[in-house]
JSON list of C-alpha atoms in Angstrom, two decimals:
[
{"chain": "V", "resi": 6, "resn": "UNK", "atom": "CA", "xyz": [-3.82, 1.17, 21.16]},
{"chain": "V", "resi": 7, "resn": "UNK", "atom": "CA", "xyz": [-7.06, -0.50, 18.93]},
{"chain": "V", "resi": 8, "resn": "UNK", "atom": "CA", "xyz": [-6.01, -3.29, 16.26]},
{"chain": "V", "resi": 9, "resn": "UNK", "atom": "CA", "xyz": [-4.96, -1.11, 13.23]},
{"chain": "V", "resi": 10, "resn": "UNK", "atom": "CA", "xyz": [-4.30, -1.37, 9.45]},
{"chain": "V", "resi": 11, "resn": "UNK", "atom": "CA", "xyz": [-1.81, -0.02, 7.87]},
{"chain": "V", "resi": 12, "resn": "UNK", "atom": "CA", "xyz": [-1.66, 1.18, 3.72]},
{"chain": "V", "resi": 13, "resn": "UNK", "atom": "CA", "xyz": [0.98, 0.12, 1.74]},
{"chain": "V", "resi": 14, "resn": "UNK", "atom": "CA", "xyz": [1.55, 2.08, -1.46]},
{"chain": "V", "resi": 15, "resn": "UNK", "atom": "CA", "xyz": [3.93, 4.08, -3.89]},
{"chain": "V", "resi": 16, "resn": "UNK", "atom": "CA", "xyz": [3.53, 7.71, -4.00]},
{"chain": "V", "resi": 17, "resn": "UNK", "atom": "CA", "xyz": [2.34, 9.65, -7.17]},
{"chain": "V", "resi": 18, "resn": "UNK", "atom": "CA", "xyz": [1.03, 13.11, -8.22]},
{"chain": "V", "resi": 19, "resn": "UNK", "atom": "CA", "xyz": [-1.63, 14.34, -6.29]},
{"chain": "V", "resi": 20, "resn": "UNK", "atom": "CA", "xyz": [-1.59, 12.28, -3.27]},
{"chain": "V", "resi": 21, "resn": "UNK", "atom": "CA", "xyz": [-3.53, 13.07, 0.29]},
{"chain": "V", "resi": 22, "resn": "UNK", "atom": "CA", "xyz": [-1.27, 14.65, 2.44]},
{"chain": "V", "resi": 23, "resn": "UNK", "atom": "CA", "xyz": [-0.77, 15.65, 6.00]},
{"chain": "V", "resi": 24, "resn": "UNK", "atom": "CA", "xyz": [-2.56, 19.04, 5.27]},
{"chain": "V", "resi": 25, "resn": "UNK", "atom": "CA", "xyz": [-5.24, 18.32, 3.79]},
{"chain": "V", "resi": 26, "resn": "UNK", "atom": "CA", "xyz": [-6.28, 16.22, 6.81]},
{"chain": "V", "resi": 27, "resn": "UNK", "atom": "CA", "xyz": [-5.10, 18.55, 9.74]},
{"chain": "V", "resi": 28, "resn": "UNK", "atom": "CA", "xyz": [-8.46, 19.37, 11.79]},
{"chain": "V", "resi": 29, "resn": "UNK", "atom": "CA", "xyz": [-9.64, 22.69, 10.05]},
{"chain": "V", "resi": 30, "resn": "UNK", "atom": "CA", "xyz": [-8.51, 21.84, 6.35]},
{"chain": "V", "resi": 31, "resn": "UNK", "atom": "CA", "xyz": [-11.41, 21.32, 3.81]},
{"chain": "V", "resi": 32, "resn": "UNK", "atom": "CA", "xyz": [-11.80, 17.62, 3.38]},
{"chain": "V", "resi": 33, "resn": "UNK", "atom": "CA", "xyz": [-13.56, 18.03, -0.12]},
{"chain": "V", "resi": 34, "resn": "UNK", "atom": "CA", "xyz": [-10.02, 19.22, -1.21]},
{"chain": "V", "resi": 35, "resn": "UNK", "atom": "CA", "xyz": [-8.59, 15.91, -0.22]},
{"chain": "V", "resi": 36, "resn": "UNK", "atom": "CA", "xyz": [-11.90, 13.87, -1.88]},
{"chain": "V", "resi": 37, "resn": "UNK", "atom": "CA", "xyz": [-11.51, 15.40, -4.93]},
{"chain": "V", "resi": 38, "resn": "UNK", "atom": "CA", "xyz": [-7.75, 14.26, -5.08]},
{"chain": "V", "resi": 39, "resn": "UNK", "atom": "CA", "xyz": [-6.77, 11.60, -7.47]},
{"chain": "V", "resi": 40, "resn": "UNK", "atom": "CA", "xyz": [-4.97, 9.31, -4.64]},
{"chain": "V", "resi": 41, "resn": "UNK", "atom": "CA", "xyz": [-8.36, 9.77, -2.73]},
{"chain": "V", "resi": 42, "resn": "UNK", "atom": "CA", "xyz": [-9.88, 6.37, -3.50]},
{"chain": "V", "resi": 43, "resn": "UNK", "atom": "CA", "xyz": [-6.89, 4.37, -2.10]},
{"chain": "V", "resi": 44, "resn": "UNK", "atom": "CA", "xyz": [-7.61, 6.34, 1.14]},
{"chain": "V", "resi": 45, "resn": "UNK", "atom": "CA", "xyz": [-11.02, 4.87, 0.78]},
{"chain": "V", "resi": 46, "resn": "UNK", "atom": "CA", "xyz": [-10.41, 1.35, -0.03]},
{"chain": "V", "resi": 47, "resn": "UNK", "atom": "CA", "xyz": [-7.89, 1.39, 3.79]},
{"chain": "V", "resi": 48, "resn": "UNK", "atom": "CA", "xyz": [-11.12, 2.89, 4.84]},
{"chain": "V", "resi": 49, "resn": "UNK", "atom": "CA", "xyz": [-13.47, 0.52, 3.51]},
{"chain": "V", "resi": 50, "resn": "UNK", "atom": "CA", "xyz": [-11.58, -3.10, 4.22]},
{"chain": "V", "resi": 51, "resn": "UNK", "atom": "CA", "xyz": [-10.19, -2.16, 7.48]},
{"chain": "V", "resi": 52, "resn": "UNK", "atom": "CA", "xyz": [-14.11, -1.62, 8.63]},
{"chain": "V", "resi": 53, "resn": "UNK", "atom": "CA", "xyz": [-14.59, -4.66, 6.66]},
{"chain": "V", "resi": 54, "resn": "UNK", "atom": "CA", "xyz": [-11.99, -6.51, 8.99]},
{"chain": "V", "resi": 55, "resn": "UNK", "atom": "CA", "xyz": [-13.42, -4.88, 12.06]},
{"chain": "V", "resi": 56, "resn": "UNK", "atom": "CA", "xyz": [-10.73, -2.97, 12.76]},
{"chain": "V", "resi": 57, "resn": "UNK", "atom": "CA", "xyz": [-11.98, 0.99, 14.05]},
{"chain": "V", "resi": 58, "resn": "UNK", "atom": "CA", "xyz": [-8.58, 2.50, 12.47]},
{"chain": "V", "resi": 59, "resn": "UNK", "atom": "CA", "xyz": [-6.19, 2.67, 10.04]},
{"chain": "V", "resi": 60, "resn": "UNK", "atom": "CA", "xyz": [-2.65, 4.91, 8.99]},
{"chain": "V", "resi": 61, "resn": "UNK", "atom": "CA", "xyz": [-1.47, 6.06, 5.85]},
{"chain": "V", "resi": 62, "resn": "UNK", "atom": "CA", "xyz": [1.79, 7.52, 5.57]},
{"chain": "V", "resi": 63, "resn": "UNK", "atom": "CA", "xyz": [1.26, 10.20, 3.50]},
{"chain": "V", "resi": 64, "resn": "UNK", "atom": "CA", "xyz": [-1.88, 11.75, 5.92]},
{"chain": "V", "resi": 65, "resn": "UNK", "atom": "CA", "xyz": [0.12, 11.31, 9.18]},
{"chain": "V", "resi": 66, "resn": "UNK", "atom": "CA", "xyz": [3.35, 12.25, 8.33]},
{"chain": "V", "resi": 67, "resn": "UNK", "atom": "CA", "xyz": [4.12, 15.56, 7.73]},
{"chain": "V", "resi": 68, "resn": "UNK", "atom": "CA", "xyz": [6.78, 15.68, 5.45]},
{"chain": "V", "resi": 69, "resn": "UNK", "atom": "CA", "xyz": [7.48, 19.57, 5.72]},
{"chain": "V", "resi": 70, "resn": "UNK", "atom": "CA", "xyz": [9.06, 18.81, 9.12]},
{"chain": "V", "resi": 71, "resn": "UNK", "atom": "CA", "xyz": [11.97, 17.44, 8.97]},
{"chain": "V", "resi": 72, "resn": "UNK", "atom": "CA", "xyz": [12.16, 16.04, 12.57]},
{"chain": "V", "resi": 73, "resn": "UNK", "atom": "CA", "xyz": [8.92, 14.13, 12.27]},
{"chain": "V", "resi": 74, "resn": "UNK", "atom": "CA", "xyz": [9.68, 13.17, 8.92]},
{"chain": "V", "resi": 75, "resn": "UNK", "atom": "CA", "xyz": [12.90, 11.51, 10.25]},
{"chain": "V", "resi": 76, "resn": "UNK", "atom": "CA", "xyz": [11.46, 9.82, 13.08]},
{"chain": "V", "resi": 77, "resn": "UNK", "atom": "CA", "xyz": [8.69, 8.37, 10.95]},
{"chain": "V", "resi": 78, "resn": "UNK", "atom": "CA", "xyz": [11.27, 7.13, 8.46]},
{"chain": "V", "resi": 79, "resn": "UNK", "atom": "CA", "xyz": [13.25, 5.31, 11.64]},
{"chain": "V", "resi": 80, "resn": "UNK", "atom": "CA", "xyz": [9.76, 3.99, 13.09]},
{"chain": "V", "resi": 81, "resn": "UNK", "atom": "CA", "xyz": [8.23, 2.37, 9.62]},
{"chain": "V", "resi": 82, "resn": "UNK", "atom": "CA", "xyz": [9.33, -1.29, 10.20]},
{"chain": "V", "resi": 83, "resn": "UNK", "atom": "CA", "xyz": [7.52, -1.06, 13.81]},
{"chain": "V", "resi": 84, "resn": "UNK", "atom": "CA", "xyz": [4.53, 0.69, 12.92]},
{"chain": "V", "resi": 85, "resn": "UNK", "atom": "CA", "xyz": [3.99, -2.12, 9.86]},
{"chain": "V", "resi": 86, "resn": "UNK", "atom": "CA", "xyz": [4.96, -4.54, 12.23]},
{"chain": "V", "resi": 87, "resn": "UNK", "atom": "CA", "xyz": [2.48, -3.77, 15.08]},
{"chain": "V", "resi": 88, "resn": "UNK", "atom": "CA", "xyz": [-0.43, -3.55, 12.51]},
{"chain": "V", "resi": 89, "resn": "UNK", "atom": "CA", "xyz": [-3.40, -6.03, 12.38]},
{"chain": "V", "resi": 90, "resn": "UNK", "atom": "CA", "xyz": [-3.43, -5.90, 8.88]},
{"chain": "V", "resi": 91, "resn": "UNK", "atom": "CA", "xyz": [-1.47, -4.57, 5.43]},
{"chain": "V", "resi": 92, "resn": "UNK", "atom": "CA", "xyz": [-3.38, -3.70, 2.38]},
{"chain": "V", "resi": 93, "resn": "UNK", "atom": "CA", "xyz": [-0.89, -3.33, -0.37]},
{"chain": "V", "resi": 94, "resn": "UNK", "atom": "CA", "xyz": [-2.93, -1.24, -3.13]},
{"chain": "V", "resi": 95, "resn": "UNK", "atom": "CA", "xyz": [-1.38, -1.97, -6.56]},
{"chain": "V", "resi": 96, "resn": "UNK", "atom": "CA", "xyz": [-2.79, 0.74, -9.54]},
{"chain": "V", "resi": 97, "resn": "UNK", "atom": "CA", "xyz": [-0.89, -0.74, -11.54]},
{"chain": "V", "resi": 98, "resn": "UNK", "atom": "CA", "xyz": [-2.34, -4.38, -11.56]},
{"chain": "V", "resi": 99, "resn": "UNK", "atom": "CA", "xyz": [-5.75, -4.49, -12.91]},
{"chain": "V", "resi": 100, "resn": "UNK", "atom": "CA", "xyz": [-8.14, -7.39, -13.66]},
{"chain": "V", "resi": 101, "resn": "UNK", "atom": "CA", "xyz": [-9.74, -5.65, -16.29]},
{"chain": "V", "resi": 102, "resn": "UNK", "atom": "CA", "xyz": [-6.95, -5.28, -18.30]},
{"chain": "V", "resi": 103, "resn": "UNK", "atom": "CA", "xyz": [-7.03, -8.97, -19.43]},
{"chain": "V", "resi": 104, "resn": "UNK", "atom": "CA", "xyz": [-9.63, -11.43, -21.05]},
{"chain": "V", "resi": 105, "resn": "UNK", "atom": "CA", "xyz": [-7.80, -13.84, -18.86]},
{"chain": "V", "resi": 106, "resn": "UNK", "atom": "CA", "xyz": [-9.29, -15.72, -15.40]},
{"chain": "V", "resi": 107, "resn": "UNK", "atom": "CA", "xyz": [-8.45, -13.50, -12.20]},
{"chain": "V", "resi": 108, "resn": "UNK", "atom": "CA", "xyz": [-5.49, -15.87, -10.97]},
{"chain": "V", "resi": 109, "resn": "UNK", "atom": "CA", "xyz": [-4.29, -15.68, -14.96]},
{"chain": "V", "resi": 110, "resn": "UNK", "atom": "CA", "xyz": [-4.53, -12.08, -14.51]},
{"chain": "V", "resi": 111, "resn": "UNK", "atom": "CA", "xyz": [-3.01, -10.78, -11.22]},
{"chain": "V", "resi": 112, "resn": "UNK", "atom": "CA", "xyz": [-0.09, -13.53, -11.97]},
{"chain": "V", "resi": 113, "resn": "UNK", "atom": "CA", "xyz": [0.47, -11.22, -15.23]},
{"chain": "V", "resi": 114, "resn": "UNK", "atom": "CA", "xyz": [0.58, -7.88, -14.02]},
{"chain": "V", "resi": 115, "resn": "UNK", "atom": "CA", "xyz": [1.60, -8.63, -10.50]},
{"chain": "V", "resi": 116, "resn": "UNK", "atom": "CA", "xyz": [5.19, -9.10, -10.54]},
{"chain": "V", "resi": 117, "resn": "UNK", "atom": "CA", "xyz": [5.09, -5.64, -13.45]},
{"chain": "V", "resi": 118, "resn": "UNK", "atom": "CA", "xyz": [4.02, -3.67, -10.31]},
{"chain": "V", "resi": 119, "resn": "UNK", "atom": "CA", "xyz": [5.94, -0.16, -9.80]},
{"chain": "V", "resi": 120, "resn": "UNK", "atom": "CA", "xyz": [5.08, -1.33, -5.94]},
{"chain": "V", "resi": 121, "resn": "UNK", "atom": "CA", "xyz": [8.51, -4.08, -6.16]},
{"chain": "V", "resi": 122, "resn": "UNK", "atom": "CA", "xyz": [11.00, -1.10, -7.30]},
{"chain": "V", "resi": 123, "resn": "UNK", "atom": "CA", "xyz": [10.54, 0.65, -4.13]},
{"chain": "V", "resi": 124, "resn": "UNK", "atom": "CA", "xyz": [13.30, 0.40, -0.63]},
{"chain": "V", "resi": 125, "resn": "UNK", "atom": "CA", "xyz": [10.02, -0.01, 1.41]},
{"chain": "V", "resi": 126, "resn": "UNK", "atom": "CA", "xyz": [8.85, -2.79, -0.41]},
{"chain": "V", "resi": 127, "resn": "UNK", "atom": "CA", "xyz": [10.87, -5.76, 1.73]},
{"chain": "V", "resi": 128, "resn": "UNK", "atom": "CA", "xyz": [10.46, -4.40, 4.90]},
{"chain": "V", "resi": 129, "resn": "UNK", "atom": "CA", "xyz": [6.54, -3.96, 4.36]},
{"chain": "V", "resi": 130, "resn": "UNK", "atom": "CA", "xyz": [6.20, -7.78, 3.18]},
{"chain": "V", "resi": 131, "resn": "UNK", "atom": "CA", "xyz": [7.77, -9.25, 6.31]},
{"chain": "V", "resi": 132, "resn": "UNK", "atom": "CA", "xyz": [6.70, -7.10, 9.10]},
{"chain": "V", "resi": 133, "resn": "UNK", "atom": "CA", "xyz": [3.02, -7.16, 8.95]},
{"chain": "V", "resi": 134, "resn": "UNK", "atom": "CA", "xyz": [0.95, -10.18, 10.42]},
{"chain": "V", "resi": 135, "resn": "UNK", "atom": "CA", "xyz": [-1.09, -10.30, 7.46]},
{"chain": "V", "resi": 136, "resn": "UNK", "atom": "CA", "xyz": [-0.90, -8.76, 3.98]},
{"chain": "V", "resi": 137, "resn": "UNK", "atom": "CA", "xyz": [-3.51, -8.76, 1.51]},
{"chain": "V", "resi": 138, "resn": "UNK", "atom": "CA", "xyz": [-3.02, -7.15, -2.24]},
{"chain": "V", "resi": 139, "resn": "UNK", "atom": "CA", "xyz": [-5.81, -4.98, -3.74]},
{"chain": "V", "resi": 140, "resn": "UNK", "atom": "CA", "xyz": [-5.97, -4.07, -7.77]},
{"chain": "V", "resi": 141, "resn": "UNK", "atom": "CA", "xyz": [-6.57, -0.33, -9.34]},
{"chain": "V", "resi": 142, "resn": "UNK", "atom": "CA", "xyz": [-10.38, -2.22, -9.04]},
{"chain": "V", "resi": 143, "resn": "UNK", "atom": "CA", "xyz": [-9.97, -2.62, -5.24]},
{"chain": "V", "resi": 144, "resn": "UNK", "atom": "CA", "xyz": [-10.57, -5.79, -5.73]},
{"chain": "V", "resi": 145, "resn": "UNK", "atom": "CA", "xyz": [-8.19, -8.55, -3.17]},
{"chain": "V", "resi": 146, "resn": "UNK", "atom": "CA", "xyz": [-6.32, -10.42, -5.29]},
{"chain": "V", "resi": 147, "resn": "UNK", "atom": "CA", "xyz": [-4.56, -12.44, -2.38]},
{"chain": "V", "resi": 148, "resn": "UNK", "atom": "CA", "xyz": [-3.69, -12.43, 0.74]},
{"chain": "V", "resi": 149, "resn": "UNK", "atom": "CA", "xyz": [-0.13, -13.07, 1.63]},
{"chain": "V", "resi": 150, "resn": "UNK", "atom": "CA", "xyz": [-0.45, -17.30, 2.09]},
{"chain": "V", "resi": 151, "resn": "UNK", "atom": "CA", "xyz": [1.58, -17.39, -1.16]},
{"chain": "V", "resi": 152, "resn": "UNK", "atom": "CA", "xyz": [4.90, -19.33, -0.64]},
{"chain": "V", "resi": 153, "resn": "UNK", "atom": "CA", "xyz": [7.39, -16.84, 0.32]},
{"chain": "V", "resi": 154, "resn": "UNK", "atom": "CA", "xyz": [9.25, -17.76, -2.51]},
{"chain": "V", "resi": 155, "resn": "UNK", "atom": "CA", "xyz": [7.32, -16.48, -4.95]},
{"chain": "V", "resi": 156, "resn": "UNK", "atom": "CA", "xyz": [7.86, -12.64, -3.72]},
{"chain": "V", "resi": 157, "resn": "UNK", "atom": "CA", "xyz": [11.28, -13.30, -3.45]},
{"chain": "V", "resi": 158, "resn": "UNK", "atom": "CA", "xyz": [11.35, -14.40, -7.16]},
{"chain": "V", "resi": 159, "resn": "UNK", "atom": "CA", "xyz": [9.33, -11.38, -8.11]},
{"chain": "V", "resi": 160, "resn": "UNK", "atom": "CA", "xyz": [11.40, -9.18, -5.69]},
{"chain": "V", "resi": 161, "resn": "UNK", "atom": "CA", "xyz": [14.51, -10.57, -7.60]},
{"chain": "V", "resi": 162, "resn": "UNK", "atom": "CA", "xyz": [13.96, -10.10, -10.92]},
{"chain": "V", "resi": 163, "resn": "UNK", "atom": "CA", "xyz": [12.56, -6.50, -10.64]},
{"chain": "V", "resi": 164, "resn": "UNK", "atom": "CA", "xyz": [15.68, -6.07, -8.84]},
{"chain": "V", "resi": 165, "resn": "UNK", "atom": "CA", "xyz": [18.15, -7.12, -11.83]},
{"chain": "V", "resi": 166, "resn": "UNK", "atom": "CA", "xyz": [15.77, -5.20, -14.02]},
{"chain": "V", "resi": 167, "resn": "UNK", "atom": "CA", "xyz": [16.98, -1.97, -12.22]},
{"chain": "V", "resi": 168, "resn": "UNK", "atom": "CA", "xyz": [20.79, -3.05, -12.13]}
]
């Protein structure tokens, strides 16, 4: 199996899904799709990293059958731990958003992210070898050399935000 990366994400409306990449569905369908462009950017910085492929859950899963969808759910942890790389694409961090410096500006909306409400979120910080964050601009913002500590602190509060 070739070095792979892996796309870490939350869902919304109009994502890319299994269907619309199965071998005789119209790809223009799936191009035209909101979600398309984070597709693109796993695409784009995974050829970048010289890696020849990459997995996003919501193409290669197909969540209409419940048996794959099941054994997906139970294989997540190894299939983000076995990847070369994790590109966490964050919509809802932006750069542009702020007159700030970039570092002033991801440390701002960063820890907002819907991204730290989600179960997955834990599980696909410490499995991968190597995470790196992208903004709505996918732009990296980081790559996960941060002190651990820091997530945890984000990770923390969003979690007593929710309680």
């Amino acid at each position: 199996i070739p070095a792979c990366a892996i796309l870490s994400h939350t869902w919304g409306e109009n994502e890319v899904i299994f269907q619309d990449m199965e071998v005789n569905a119209d790809i223009s369908k799936a191009m035209n799709k909101a979600r398309w462009r984070k597709i693109q950017l796993c695409a784009k910085q995974a050829a970048a990293d010289g890696l020849r492929c990459f997995w996003v859950d919501t193409c290669y899963i197909d969540k209409k059958n419940a048996v794959e969808l099941s054994a997906a759910i139970n294989s997540m942890f190894r299939w983000y731990q076995n990847a070369a790389r994790c590109y966490v694409y964050l919509p809802d961090v932006s750069k542009l958003d702020t007159r700030a410096d970039d570092q002033t500006a991801w440390e701002e909306a960063f820890p907002e992210s819907r991204w730290f409400t989600r179960g997955w979120t834990l599980p696909e910080l410490i499995a991968p070898r190597l995470v790196k964050f992208f903004s709505l601009e996918r732009q990296g913002f980081f790559l996960m050399t941060l002190p651990l500590n820091y997530i945890i602190d984000v990770i923390r509060e969003q979690t007593r935000r929710l309680v």
